[in-house]
Coordinates of C-alpha atoms in Angstrom, one line a residue:
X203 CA 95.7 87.0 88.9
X204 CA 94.3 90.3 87.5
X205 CA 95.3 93.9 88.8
X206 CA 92.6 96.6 88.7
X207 CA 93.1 100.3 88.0
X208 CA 90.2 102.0 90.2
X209 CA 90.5 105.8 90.1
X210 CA 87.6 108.2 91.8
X211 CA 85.9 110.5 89.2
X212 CA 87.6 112.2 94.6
X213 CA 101.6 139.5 112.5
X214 CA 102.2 141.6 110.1
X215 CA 105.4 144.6 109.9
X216 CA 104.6 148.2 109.6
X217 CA 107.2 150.5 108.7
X218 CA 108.6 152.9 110.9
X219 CA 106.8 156.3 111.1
X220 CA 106.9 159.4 109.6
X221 CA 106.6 157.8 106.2
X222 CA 104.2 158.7 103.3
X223 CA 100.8 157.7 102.9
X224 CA 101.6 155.6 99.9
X225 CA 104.4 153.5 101.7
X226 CA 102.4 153.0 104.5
X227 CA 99.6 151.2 102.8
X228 CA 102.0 149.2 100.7
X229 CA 103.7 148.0 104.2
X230 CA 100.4 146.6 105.4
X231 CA 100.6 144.1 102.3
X232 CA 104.0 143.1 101.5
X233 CA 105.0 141.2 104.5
X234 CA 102.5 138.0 103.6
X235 CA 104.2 134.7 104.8
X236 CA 105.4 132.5 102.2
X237 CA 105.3 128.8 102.6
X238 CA 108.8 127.9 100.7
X239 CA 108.8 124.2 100.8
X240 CA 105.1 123.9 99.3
X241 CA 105.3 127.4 97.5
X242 CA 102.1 128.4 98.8
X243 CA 101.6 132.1 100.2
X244 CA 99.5 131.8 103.2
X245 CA 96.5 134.6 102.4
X246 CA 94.5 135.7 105.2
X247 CA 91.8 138.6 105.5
X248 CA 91.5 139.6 109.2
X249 CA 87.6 139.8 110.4
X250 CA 88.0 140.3 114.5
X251 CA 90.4 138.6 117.0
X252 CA 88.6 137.4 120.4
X253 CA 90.9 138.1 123.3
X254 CA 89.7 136.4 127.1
X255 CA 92.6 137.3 129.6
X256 CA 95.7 136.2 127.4
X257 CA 94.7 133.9 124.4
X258 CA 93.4 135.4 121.1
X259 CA 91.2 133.8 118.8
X260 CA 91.5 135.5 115.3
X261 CA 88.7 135.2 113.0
X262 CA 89.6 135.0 109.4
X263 CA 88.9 134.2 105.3
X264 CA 91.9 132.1 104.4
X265 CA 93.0 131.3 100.7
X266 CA 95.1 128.8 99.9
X267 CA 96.8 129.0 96.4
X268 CA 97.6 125.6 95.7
X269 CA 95.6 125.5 92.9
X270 CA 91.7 124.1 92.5
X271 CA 90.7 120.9 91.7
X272 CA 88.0 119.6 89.1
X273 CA 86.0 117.9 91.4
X274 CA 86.3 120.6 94.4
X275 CA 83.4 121.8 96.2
X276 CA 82.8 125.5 97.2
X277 CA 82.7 126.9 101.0
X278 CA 80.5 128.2 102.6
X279 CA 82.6 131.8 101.7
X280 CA 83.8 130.5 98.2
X281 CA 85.6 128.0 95.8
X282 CA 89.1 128.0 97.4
X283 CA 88.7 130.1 100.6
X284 CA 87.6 129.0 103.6
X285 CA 86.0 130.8 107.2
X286 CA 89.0 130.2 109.9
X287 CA 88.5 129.8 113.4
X288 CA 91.1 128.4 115.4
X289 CA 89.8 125.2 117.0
X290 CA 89.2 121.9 115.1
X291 CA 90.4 118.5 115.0
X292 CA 90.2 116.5 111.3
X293 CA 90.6 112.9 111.4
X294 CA 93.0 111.4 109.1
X295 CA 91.8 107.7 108.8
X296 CA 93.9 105.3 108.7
X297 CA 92.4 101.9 106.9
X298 CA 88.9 102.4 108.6
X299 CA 87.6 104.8 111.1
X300 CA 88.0 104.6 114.3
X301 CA 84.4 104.8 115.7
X302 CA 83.0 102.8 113.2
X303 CA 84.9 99.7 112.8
X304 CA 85.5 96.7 115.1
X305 CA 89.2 96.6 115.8
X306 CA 91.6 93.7 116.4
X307 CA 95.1 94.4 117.8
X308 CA 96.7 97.6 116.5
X309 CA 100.2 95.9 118.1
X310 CA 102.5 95.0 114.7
X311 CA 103.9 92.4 117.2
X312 CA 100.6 90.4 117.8
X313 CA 100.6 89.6 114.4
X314 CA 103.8 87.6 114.9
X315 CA 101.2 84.3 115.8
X316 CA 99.4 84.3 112.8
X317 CA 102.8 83.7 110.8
X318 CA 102.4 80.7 108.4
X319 CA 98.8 79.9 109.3
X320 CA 97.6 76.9 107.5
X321 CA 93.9 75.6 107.2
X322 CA 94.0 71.5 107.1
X323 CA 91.0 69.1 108.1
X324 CA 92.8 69.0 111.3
X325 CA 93.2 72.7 112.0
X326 CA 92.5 73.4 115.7
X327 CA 89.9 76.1 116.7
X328 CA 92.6 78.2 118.0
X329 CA 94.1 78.0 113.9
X330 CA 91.2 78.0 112.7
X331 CA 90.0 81.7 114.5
X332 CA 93.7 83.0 113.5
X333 CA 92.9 82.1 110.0
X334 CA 89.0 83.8 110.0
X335 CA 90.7 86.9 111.9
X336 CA 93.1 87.4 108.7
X337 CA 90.5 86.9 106.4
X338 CA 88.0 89.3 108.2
X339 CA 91.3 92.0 107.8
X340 CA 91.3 90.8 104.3
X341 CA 88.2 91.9 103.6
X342 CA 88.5 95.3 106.0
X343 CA 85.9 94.0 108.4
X344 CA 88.6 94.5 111.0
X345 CA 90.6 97.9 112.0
X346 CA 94.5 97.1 112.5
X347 CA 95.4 100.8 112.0
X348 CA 94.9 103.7 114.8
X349 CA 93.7 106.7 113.4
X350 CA 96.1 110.1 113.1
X351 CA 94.2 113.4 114.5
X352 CA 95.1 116.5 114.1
X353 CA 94.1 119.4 115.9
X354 CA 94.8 122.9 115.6
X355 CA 93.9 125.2 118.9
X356 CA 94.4 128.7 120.3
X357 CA 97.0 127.6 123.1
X358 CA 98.2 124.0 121.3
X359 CA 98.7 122.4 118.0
X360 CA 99.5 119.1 116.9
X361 CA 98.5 115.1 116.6
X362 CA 97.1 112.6 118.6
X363 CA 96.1 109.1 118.3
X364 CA 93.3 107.1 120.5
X365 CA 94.1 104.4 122.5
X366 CA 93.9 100.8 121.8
X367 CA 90.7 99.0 122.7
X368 CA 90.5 95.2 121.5
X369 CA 86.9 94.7 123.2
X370 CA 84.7 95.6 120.0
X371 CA 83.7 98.9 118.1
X372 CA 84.5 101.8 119.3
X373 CA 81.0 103.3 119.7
X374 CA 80.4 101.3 122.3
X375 CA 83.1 102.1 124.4
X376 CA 84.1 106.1 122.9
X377 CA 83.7 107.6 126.7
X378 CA 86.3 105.5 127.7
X379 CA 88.6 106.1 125.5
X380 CA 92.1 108.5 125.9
X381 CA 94.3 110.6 123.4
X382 CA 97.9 110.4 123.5
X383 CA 99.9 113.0 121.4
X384 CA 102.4 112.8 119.1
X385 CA 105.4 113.5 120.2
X386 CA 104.2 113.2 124.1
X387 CA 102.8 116.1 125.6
X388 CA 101.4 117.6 128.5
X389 CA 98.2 117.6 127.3
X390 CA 95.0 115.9 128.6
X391 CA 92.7 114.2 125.7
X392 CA 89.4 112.2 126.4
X393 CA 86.0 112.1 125.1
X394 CA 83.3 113.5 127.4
X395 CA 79.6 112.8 126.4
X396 CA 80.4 111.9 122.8
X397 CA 83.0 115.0 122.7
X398 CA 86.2 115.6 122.7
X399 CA 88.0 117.3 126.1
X400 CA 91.4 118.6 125.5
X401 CA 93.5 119.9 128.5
X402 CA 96.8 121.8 127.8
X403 CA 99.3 122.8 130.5
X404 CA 97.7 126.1 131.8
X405 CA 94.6 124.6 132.6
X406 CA 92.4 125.8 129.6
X407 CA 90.0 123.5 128.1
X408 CA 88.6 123.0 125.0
X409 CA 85.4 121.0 124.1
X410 CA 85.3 119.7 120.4
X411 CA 82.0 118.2 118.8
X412 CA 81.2 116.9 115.2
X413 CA 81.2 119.8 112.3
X414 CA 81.1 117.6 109.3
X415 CA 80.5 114.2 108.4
X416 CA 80.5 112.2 104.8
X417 CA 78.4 109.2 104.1
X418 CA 80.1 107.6 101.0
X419 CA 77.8 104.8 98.5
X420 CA 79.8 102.7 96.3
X421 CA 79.2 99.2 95.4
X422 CA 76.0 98.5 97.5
X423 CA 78.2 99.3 100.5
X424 CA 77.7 102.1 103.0
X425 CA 80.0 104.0 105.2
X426 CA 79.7 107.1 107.5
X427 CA 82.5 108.8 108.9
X428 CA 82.3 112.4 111.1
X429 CA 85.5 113.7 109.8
X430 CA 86.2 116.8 111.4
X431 CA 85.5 118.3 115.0
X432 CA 84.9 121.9 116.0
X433 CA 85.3 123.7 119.1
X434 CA 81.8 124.2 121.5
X435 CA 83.0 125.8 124.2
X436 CA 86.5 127.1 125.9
X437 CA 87.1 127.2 129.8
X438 CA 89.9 130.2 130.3
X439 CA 90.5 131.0 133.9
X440 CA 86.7 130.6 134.7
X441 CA 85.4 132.9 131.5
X442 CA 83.8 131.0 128.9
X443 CA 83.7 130.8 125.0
X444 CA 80.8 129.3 123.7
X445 CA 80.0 128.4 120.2
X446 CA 76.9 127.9 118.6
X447 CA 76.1 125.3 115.5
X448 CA 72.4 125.9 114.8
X449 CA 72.7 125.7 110.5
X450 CA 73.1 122.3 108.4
X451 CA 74.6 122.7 105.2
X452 CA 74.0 119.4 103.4
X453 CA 74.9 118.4 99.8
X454 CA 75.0 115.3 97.7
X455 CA 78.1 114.7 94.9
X456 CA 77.4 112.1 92.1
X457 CA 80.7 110.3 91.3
X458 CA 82.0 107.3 89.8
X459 CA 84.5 104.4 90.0
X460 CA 86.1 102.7 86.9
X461 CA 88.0 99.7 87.4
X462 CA 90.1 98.0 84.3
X463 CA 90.4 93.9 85.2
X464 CA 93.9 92.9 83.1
X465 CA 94.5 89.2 83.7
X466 CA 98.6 88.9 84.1
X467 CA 99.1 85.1 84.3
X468 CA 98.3 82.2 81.9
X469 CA 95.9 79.5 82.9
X470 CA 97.8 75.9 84.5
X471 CA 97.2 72.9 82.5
X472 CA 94.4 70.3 83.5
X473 CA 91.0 70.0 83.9
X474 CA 89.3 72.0 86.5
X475 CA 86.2 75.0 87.0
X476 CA 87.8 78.0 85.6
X477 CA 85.9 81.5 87.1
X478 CA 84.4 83.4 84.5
X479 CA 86.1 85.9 83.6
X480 CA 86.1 89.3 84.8
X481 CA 85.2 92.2 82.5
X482 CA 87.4 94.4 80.8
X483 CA 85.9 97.6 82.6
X484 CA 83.2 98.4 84.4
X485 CA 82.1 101.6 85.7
X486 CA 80.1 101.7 88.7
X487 CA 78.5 104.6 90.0
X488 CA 79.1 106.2 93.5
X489 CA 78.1 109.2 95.5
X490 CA 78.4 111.2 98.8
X491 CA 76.4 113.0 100.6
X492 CA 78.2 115.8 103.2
X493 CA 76.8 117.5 105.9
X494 CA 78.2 120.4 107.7
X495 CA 77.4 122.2 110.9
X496 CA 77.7 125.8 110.6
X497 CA 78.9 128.4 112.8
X498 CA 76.0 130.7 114.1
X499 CA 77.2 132.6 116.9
X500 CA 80.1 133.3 119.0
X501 CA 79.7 134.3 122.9
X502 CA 82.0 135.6 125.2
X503 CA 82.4 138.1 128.0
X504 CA 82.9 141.0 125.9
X505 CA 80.8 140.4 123.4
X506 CA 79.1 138.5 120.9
X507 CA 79.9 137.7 116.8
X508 CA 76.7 136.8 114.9
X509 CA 77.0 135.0 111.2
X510 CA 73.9 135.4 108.6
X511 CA 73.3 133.1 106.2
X512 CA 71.8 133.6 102.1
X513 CA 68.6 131.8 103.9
X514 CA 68.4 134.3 106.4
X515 CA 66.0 137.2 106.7
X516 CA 67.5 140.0 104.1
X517 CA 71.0 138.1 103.7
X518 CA 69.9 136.9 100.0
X519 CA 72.1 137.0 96.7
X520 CA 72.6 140.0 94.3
X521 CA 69.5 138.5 91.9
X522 CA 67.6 137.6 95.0
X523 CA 67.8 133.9 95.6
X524 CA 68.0 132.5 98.4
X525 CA 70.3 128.6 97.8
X526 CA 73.3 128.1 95.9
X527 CA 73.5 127.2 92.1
X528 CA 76.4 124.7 92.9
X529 CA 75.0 122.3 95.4
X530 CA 72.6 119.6 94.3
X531 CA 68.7 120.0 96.3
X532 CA 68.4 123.9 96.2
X533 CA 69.0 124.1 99.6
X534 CA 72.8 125.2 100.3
X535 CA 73.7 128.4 101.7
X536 CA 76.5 130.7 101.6
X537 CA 77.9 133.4 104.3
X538 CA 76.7 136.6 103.5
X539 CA 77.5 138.9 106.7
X540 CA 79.2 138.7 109.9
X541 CA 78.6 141.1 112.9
X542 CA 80.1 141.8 115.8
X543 CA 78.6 143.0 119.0
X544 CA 80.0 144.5 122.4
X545 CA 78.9 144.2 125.8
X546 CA 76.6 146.8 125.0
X547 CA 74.8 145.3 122.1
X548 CA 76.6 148.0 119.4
X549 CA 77.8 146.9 116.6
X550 CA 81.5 147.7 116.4
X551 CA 82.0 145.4 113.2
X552 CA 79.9 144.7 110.5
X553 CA 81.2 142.6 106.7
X554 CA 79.1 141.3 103.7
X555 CA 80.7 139.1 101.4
X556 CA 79.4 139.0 98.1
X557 CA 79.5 136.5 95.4
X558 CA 79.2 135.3 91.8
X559 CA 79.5 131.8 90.3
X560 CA 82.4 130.5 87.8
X561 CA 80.5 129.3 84.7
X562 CA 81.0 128.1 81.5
X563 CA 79.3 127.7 78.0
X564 CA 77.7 124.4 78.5
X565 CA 73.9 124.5 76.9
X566 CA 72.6 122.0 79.3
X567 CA 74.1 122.9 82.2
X568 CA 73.4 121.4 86.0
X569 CA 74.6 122.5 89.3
X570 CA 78.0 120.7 88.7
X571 CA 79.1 123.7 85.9
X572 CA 78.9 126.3 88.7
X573 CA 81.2 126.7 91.9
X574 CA 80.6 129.4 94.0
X575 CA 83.1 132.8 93.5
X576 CA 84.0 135.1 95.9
X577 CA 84.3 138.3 94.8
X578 CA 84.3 141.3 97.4
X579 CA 84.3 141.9 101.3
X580 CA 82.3 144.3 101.7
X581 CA 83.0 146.9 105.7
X582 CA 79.8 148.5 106.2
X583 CA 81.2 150.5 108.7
X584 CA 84.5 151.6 107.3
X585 CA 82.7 151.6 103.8
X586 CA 85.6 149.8 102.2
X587 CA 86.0 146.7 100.0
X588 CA 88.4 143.8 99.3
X589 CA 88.3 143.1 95.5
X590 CA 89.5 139.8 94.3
X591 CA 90.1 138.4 90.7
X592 CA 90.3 135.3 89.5
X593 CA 92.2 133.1 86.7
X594 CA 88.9 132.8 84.1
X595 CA 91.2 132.8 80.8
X596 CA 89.6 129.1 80.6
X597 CA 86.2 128.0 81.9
X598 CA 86.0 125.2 84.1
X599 CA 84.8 122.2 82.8
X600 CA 81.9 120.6 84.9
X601 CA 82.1 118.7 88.2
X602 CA 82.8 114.6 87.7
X603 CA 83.7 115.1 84.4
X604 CA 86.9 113.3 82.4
X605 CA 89.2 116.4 82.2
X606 CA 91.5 116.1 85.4
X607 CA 95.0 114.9 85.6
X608 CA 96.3 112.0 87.4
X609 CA 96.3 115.0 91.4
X610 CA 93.0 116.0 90.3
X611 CA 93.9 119.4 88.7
X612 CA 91.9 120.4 85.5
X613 CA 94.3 119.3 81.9
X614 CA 91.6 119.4 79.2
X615 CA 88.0 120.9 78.4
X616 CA 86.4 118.5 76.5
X617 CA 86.2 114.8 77.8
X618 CA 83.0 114.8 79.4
X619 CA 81.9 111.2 77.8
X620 CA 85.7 109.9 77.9
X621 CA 86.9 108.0 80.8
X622 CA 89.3 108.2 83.6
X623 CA 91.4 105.1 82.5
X624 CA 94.9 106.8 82.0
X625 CA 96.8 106.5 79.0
X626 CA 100.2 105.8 80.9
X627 CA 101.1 103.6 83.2
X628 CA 103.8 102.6 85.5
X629 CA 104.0 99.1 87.7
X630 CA 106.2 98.6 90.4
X631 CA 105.5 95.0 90.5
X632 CA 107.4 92.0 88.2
X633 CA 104.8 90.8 86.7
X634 CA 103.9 93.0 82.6
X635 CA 100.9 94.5 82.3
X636 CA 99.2 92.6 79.1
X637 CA 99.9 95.5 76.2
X638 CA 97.1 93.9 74.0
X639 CA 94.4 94.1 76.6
X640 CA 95.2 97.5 78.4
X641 CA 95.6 99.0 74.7
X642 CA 92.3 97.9 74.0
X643 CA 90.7 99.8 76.5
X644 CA 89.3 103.9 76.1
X645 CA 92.0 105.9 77.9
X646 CA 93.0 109.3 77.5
X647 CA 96.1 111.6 78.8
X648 CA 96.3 112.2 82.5
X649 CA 99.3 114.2 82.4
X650 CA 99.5 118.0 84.4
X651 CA 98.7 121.0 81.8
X652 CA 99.9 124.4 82.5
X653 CA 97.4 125.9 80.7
X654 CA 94.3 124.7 82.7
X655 CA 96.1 124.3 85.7
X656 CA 95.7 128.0 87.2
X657 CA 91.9 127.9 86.5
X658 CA 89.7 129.5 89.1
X659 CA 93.4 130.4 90.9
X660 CA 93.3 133.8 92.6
X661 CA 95.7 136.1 90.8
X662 CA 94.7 139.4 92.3
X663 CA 93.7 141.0 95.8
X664 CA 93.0 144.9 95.5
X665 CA 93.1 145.8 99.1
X666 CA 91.0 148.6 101.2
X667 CA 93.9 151.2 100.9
X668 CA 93.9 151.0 97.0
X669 CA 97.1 148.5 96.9
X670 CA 97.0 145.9 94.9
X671 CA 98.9 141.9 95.1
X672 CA 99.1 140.2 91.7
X673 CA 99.7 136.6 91.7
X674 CA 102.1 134.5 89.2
X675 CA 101.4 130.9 89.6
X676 CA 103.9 128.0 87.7
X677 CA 103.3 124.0 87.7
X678 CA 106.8 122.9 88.1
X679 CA 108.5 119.8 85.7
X680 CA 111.5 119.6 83.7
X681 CA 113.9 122.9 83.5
X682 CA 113.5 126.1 82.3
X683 CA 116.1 128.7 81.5
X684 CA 115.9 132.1 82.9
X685 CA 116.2 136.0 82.1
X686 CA 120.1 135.4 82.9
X687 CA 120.3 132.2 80.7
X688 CA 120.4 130.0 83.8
X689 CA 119.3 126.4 83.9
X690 CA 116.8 126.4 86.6
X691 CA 115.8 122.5 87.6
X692 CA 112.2 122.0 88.9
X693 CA 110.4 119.0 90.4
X694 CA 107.3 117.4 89.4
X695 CA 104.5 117.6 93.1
X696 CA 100.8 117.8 93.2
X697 CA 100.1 120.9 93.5
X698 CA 99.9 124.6 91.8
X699 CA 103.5 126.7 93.4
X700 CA 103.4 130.6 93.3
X701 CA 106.0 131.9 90.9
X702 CA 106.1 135.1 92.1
X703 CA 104.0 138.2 93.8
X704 CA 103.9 141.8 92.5
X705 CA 103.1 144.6 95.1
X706 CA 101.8 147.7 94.7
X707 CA 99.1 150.8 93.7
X708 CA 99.3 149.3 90.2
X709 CA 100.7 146.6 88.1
X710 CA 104.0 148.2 87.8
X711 CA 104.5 148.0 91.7
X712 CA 107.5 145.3 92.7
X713 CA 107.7 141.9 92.2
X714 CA 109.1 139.3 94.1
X715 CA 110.4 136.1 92.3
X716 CA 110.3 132.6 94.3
X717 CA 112.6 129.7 92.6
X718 CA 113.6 126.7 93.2
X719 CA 117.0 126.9 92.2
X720 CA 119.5 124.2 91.0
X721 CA 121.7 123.2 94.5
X722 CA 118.3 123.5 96.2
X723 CA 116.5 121.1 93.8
X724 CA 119.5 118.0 94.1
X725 CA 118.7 118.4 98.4
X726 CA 115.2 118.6 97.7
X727 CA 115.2 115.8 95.1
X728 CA 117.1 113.1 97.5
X729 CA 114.2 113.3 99.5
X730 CA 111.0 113.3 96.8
X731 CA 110.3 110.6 94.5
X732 CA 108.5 111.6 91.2
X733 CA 105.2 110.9 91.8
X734 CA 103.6 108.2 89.1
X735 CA 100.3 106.3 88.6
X736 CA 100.7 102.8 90.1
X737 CA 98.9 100.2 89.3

């Protein structure tokens, strides 16, 4: 028996009036939601809100301060933001996808016949099909699990699942197939022509097609999955939305796979062909390749909103290139200006959004030591900026290189020709992990480090009235004692939390303070397990 370690190298408040100037623009930052159970504030810069009779579809830059990841990938708009428009469905896959695998019965209870299946001489055919359909699920050539998807629209939110279909792959039969949500809802779900229709009780409709898929190579085996939908056009009351996707952003990630073979049990006596045995590590070499379709134009009665590309006609970078540093093939783009257009064809809204690159000191550097930075939004019209800044104390260490912990957060600088072999481990099985062996094998620490963990993390938004928010980011573990000599418990997650945000004209303004405290840490803790390495 051997056990194998495989780890992937992957509306806000204003203040009553009359008030002064200064307390009005510090009112139009301080009431930012919080997320208190993740302790993540939710950051969101307004671009324009499309209203059709009574649904709004707000266009936004979103952050999200959970902290960035060695192996992350810029946006189209910038390592750890992302361009939000309501309307999307991601596909949480479960086992295999669901259009690309052939599925047997996703019924727990059908599985009830293939209890204590035996092969003899004398199997019969109906045995001897039970026992090829468990090895077939064995060896993942069959689907047993539906797929969760999760959609996020401007009239409905929530998860569906597809229904069962036991007659062969999915791509055969995707028209036919229905969406039921989770918890039931009056909502109408199909596919239409290879897209998703979604009904919700008023009578609006949505039509969802592919925005991004990810074709994955490992191990001389292929697999292609279109992982996230976006919206194509809206039906409200007879007025349409229509959405146009005429841009491909496509980029390839180099990775790798280590696996450690560690025999547990000890050979039986007798004569007989022993396998070879396995080796000690091997480290096989994997990559991706992503493609997304990007967001060209927006049309609607009122209107239009236009997005420009760094590839487009005068939308290049500050030093006059054209593609991104960070993507592999020269050819990825970034979005450099949004405009939007009345009935009339006059511009009553015009951004840029202007970027640099977080580097480092590597001498022989490749497109995996840059991510894309975004640094100011730029109103042409207003003539007014947002300002961000950026945790750089530390440079980031390259793409794919060993410096991550075991979430993927960046814990050290300088393992670029270590491994990803950890140098803990925990089994929740009987059987011991074989000291001598795993202690011969090149491992290193995998543990979270505070002082690398806020790298790239936003810590400051200056906004267009002069105000300022300042960001205090903490990786919770252990307990710490306070200003008032407090014990203050914390629990280990996998994530960055914000500590606290400071508000005002300048870094004196106020600050807010967000902890988990003791009596809210033993309710918290009943229902979170430490999170370990398993092997």
């Amino acid at each position: 028996m051997c056990a194998s370690i495989i780890l992937n190298a992957q509306k806000k408040e204003l203040i009553s009036f009359p008030t002064s100037a200064e307390a009005y623009s510090l009112s139009k930052v301080e009431k930012m939601p919080m997320d208190y159970f993740r302790g993540k504030a939710n950051i969101n810069i307004p671009i324009y809100t499309i209203t059709v009779d009574d649904v709004s579809i707000p266009i936004s830059l979103s952050y999200n301060t959970g902290g960035i990841k060695l192996n992350e990938v810029s946006s189209i708009v910038g390592l750890g933001w992302a361009l939000n428009i309501p309307g999307s469905i991601q596909q949480e896959i479960k086992g295999i996808s669901d259009f690309s695998a052939n599925t047997l019965s996703k019924d727990i209870n059908d599985y009830e016949k293939y209890r204590g299946i035996t092969l003899t001489a004398k199997t019969d055919l109906e045995n001897h099909k039970k026992a090829e359909d468990l090895e077939a699920i064995m060896e993942n050539a069959y689907d047993t699990k539906p797929d969760i998807f999760n959609f996020n629209l401007p009239t409905i939110s929530g998860a569906f699942i597809l229904q069962n279909n036991n007659a062969g792959s999915f791509i055969l039969k995707k028209d036919e197939l229905k969406g039921f949500t989770i918890p039931n809802e009056d909502v109408i779900i199909d596919i239409d022509k290879g897209r998703f229709h979604i009904k919700d009780s008023k009578g609006i409709e949505y039509w969802m097609g592919s925005k991004s898929s990810v074709s994955s190579y490992y191990n001389y085996k292929i697999s292609q999955n279109s992982t996230s939908h976006a919206i194509e056009n809206i039906k409200i009351n007879d007025k349409f939305i229509s959405f146009v996707y005429a841009k491909k952003n496509v980029y390839k990630e180099q990775n790798s796979v280590e696996v450690a073979n560690l025999k547990f049990s000890v050979d039986p006596a007798g004569s007989y062909y022993k396998q070879p045995p396995l080796l000690k590590y091997e480290k096989k070499p994997s990559y991706t390749i992503s493609a997304d379709n990007l967001i060209n134009k927006i049309e609607f009665d009122k209107g239009e909103i236009i997005f420009l590309y760094s590839d487009d006609e005068g939308m290049n970078f500050s030093d006059g290139t054209k593609y991104r540093k960070d993507l592999e093939g020269n050819q990825g783009v970034a979005l450099r200006k949004i405009l939007v257009k009345n009935k009339s064809g006059d511009i009553i809204k015009d951004v840029t959004l202007n970027y640099s690159y977080f580097d480092n000191t590597n001498t022989d550097k490749t497109y995996e030591d840059y991510r894309l930075k975004l640094v100011s939004i730029h109103d042409n019209l207003q003539n007014n900026d947002y300002k961000f800044i950026y945790d750089e104390e530390f440079s980031f260490p390259r793409r794919n290189s060993n410096n991550d912990d075991y979430w993927g957060y960046v814990n050290s600088l300088g393992g670029d020709k270590g491994t990803g072999i950890p140098l803990n481990y925990t089994s929740n099985t009987n059987a011991q992990i074989p000291v001598v062996d795993y202690g011969q094998l090149v491992r290193r620490g995998r543990e979270p480090d505070g002082k690398y963990v806020k790298i790239g993390s936003l810590k400051s938004i200056q906004y267009p009235t002069g105000a300022r928010k300042n960001f205090y980011y903490e990786l919770p573990s252990s307990t710490i004692t306070n200003n008032n000599g407090k014990k203050i418990a914390y629990y280990l997650n996998d994530r960055l939390e914000i500590a606290s945000i400071q508000s005002g004209l300048n870094d004196m303004g106020g600050r807010k303070d967000f902890v988990l405290d003791d009596s809210i840490y033993q309710k918290v803790i009943l229902l979170i397990k430490k999170q370990k390495l398993e092997i």
